[in-house]
Tab-separated table of C-alpha atoms and ligand atoms in Angstrom:
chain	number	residue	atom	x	y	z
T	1	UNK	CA	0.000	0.000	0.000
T	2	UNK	CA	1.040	3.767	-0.835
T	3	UNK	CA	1.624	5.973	1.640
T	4	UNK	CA	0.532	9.417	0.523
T	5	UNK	CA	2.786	11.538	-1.905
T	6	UNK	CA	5.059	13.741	0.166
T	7	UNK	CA	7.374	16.607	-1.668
T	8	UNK	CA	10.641	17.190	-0.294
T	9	UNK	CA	12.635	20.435	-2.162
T	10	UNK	CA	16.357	19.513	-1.029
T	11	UNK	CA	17.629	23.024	-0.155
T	12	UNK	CA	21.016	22.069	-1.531
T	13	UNK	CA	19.643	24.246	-4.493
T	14	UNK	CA	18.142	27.143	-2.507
T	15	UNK	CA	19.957	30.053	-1.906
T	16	UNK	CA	22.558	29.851	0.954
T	17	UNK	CA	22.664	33.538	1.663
T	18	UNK	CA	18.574	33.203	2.427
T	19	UNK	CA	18.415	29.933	3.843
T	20	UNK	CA	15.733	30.691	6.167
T	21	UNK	CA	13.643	32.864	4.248
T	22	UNK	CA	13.634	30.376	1.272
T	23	UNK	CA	12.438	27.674	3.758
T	24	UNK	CA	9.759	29.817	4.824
T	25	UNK	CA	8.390	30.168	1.270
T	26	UNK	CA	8.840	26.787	0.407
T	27	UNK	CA	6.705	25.239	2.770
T	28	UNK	CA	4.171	28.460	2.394
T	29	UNK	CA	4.321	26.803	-1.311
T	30	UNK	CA	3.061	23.552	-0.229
T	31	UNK	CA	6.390	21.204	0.681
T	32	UNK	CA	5.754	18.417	2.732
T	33	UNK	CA	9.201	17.401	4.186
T	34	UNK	CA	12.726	19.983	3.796
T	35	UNK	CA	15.432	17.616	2.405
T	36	UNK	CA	18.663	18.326	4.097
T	37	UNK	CA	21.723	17.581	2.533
T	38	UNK	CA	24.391	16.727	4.378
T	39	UNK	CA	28.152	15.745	2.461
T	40	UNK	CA	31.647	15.785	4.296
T	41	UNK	CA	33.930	16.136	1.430
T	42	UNK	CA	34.861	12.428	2.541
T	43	UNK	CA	31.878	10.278	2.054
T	44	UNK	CA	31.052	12.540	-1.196
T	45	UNK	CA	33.379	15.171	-2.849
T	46	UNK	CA	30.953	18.200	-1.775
T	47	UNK	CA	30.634	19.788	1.416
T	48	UNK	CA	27.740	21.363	2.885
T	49	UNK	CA	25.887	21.890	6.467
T	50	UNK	CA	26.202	20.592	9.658
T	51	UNK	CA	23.797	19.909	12.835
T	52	UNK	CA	24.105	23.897	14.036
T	53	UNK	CA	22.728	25.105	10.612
T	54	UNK	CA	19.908	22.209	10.666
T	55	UNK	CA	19.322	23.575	14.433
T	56	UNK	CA	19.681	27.242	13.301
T	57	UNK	CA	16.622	26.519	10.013
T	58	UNK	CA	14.044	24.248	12.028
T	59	UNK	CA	12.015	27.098	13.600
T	60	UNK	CA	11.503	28.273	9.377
T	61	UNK	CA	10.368	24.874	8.653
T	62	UNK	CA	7.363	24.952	10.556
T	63	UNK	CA	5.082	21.634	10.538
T	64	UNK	CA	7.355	20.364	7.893
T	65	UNK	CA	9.453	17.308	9.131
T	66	UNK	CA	13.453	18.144	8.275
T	67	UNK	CA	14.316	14.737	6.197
T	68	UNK	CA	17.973	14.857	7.177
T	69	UNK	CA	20.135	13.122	4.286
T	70	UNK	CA	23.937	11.625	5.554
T	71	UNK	CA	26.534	11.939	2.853
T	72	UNK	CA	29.070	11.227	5.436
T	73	UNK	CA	31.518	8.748	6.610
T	74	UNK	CA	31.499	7.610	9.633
T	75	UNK	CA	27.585	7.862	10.296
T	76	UNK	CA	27.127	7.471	14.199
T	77	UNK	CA	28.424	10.790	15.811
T	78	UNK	CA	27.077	13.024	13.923
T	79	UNK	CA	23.045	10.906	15.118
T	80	UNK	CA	22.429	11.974	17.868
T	81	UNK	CA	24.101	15.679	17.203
T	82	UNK	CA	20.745	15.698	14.600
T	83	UNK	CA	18.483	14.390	16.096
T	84	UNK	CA	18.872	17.226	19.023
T	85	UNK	CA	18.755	19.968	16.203
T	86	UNK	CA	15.197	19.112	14.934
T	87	UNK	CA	15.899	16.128	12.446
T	88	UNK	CA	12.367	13.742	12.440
T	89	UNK	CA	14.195	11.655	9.957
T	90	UNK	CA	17.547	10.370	9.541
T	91	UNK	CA	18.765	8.137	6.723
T	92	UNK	CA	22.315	7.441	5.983
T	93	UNK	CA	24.193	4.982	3.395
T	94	UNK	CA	24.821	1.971	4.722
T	95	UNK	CA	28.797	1.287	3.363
T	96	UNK	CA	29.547	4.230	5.206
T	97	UNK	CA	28.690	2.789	8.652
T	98	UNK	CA	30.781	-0.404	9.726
T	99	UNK	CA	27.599	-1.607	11.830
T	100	UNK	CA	24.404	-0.938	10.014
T	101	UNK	CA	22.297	-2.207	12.100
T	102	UNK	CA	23.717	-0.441	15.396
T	103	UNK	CA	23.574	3.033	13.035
T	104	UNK	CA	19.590	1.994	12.852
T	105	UNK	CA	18.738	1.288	16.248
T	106	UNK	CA	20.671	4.916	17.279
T	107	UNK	CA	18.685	7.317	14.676
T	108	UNK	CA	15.448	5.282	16.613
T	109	UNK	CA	17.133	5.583	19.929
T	110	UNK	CA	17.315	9.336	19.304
T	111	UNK	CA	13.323	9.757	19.027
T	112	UNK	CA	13.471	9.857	14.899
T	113	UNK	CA	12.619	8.110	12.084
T	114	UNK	CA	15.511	5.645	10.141
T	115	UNK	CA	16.398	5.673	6.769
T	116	UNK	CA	18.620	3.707	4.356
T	117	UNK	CA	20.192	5.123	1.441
T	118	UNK	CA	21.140	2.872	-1.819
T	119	UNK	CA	22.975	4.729	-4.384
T	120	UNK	CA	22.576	3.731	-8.049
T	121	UNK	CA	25.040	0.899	-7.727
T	122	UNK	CA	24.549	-0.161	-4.220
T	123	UNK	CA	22.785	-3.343	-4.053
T	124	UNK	CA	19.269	-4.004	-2.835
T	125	UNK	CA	20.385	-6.631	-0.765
T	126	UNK	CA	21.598	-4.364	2.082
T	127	UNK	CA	17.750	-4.034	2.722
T	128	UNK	CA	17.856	-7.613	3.562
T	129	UNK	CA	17.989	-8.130	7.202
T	130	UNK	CA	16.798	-4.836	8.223
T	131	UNK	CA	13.676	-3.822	6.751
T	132	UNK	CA	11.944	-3.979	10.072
T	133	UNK	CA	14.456	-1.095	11.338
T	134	UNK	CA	13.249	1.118	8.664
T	135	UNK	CA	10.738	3.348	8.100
T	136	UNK	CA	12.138	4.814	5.226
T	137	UNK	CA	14.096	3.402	1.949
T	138	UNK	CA	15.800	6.135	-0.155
T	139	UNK	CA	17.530	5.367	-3.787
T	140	UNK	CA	19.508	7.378	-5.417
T	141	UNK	CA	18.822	8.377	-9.171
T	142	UNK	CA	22.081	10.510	-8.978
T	143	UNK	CA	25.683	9.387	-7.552
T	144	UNK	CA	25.285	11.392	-4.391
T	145	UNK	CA	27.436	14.860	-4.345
T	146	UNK	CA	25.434	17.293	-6.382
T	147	UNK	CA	22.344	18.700	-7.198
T	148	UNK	CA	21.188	19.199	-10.706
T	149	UNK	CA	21.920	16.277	-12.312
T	150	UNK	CA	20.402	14.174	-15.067
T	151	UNK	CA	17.834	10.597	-13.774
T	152	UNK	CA	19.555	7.833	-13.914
T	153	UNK	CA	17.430	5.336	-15.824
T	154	UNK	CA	18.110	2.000	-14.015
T	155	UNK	CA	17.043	3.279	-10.904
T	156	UNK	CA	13.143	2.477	-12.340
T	157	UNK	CA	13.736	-0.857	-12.246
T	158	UNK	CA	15.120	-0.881	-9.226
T	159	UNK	CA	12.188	1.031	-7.615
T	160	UNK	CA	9.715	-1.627	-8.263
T	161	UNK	CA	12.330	-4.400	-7.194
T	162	UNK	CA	12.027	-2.361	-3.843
T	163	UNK	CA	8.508	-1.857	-3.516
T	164	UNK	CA	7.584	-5.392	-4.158
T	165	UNK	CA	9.878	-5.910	-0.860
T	166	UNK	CA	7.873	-2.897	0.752
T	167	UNK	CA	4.834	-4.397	-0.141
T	168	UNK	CA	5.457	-7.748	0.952
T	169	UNK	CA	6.764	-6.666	4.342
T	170	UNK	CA	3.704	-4.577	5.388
T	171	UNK	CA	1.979	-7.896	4.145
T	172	UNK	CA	3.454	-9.689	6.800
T	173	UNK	CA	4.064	-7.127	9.297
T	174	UNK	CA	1.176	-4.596	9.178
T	175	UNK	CA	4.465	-2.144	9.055
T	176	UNK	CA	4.624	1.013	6.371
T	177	UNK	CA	8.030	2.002	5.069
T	178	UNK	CA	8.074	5.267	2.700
T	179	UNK	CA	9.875	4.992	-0.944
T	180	UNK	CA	12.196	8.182	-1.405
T	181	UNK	CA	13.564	9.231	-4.808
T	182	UNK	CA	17.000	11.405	-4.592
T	183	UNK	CA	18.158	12.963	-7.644
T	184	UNK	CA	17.020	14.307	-11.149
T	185	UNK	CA	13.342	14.428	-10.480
T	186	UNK	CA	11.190	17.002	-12.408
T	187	UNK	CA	7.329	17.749	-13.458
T	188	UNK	CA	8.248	15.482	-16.714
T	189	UNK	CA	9.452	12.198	-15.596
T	190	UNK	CA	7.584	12.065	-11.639
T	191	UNK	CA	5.193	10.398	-13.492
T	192	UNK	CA	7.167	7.239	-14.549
T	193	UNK	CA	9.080	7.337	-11.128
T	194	UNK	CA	5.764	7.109	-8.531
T	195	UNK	CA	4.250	4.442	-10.789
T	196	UNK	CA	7.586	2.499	-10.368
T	197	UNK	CA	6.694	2.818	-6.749
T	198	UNK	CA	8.195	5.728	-5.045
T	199	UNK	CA	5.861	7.652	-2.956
T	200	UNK	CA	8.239	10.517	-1.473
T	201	UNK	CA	9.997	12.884	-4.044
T	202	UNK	CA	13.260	14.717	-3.271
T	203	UNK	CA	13.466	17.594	-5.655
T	204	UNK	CA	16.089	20.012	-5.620
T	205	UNK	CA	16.826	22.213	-8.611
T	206	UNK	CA	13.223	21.454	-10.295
T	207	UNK	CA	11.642	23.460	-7.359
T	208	UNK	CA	14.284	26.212	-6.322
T	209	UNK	CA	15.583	26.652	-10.068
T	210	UNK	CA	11.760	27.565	-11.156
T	211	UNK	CA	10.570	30.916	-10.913
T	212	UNK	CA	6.954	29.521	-9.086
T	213	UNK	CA	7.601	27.358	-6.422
T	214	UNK	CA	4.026	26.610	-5.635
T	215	UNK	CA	3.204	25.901	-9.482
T	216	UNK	CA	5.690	23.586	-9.484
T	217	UNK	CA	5.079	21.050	-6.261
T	218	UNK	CA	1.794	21.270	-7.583
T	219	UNK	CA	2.686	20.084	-10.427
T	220	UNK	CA	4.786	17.607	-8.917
T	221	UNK	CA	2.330	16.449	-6.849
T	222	UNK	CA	-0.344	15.850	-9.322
T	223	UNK	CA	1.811	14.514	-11.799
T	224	UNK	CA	2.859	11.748	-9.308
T	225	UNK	CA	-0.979	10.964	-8.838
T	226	UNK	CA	-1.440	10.593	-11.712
R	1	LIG	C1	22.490	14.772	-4.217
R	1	LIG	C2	21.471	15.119	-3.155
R	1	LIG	C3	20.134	15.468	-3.699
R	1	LIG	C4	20.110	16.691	-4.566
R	1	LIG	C5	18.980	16.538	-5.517
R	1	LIG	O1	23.600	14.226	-3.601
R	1	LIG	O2	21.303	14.037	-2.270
R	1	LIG	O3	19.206	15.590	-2.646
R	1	LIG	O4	19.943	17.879	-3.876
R	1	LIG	O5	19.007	17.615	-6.397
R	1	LIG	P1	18.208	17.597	-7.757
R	1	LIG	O6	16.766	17.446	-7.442
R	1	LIG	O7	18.547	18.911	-8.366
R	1	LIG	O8	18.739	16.439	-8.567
R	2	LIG	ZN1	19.641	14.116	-0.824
């Protein structure tokens, strides 16, 4: 079963100088979650934000849950530091931490929600023995690092492969996990990537690079109905 379509603009393409502000009129423009980039110039070649500037943005977010994204390697230290600046969800990817399932039961242990993160090579099998830890699977459709780049077309298959394990876990468990898309989604190809199965859209540049923010989660949002 779907869980309802949630829009997350990653702020990694909103204006740095503004952050606040631009968080403020992106949820007044109908965002459900604020994506939150976070890359160590280790883990990925970018750097960007830490746990004081996630602290320092939460007030602007209002009901909107911060969906805190680890590009970073080591994982654990930098949990709990998140979860006490506002994060509801933490996901991480799962070669960066030596003890995966430890990493889960901390971001829980904290009071948030747990993600994993497969980027477009990583295997679906890291899913295997921990599905009940999760209420969130993220794939990449970019290798992690930027924003603005092009959907990578192999991660469609890879969706459904995931969502028929979604689906048959909350068969068996009663359990939800969310389906997140990370990279290269836009009004013209949502479509194609919610009826592969994702039900939670990270879009960065598509919403901040447009000139009407609300016009285009709208569009987003319908388009994924669709
Ligand atoms: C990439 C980040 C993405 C990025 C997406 O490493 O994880 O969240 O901001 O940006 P767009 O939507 O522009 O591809
Ligand atoms: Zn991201």
């Amino acid at each position: 079963m779907r869980q309802p379509t949630v829009i997350a603009p990653s702020i990694l393409s909103a204006n740095f100088a503004r952050l606040g502000d631009d968080i403020e009129r992106v949820v007044a423009a109908g965002a459900d979650w604020i994506h939150f980039d976070v890359m160590d110039h280790h883990y990925v070649p970018n750097l960007t934000f830490g746990p004081m500037i996630c602290e320092a943005l939460k007030p602007h977010a209002g009901q909107a849950l911060m969906d805190v994204h680890l590009m970073v390697e080591p994982v654990d230290a930098l949990v709990p530091m998140f979860a006490k600046a506002g994060a509801g969800l933490i996901s991480f990817h799962p070669e960066a931490s030596r003890h995966v399932d430890r990493t889960l039961a901390l971001i829980r242990d904290a009071g948030c929600q747990a993600g994993l993160v497969l980027n477009p090579a990583t295997p679906v099998h890291w899913l295997d023995h921990v599905m009940d830890k999760l209420d969130l699977v993220m794939l990449m459709s970019v290798n992690p690092g930027f924003g603005g780049q092009s959907f990578i077309a192999s991660t469609l298959p890879k969706l459904r492969q995931v969502r028929g394990r979604i689906d048959a876990h909350q068969r068996d468990t009663g359990r939800t996990v969310r389906l997140e898309v990370d990279g290269g989604v836009k009004p013209d190809n949502i479509a194609v990537i919610a009826q592969a199965g994702a039900d939670t859209f990270v879009a960065g540049s598509a919403v901040f690079g447009s000139t009407d923010w609300a016009a285009t989660i709208a569009k987003l949002r319908q388009a994924a109905l669709a």
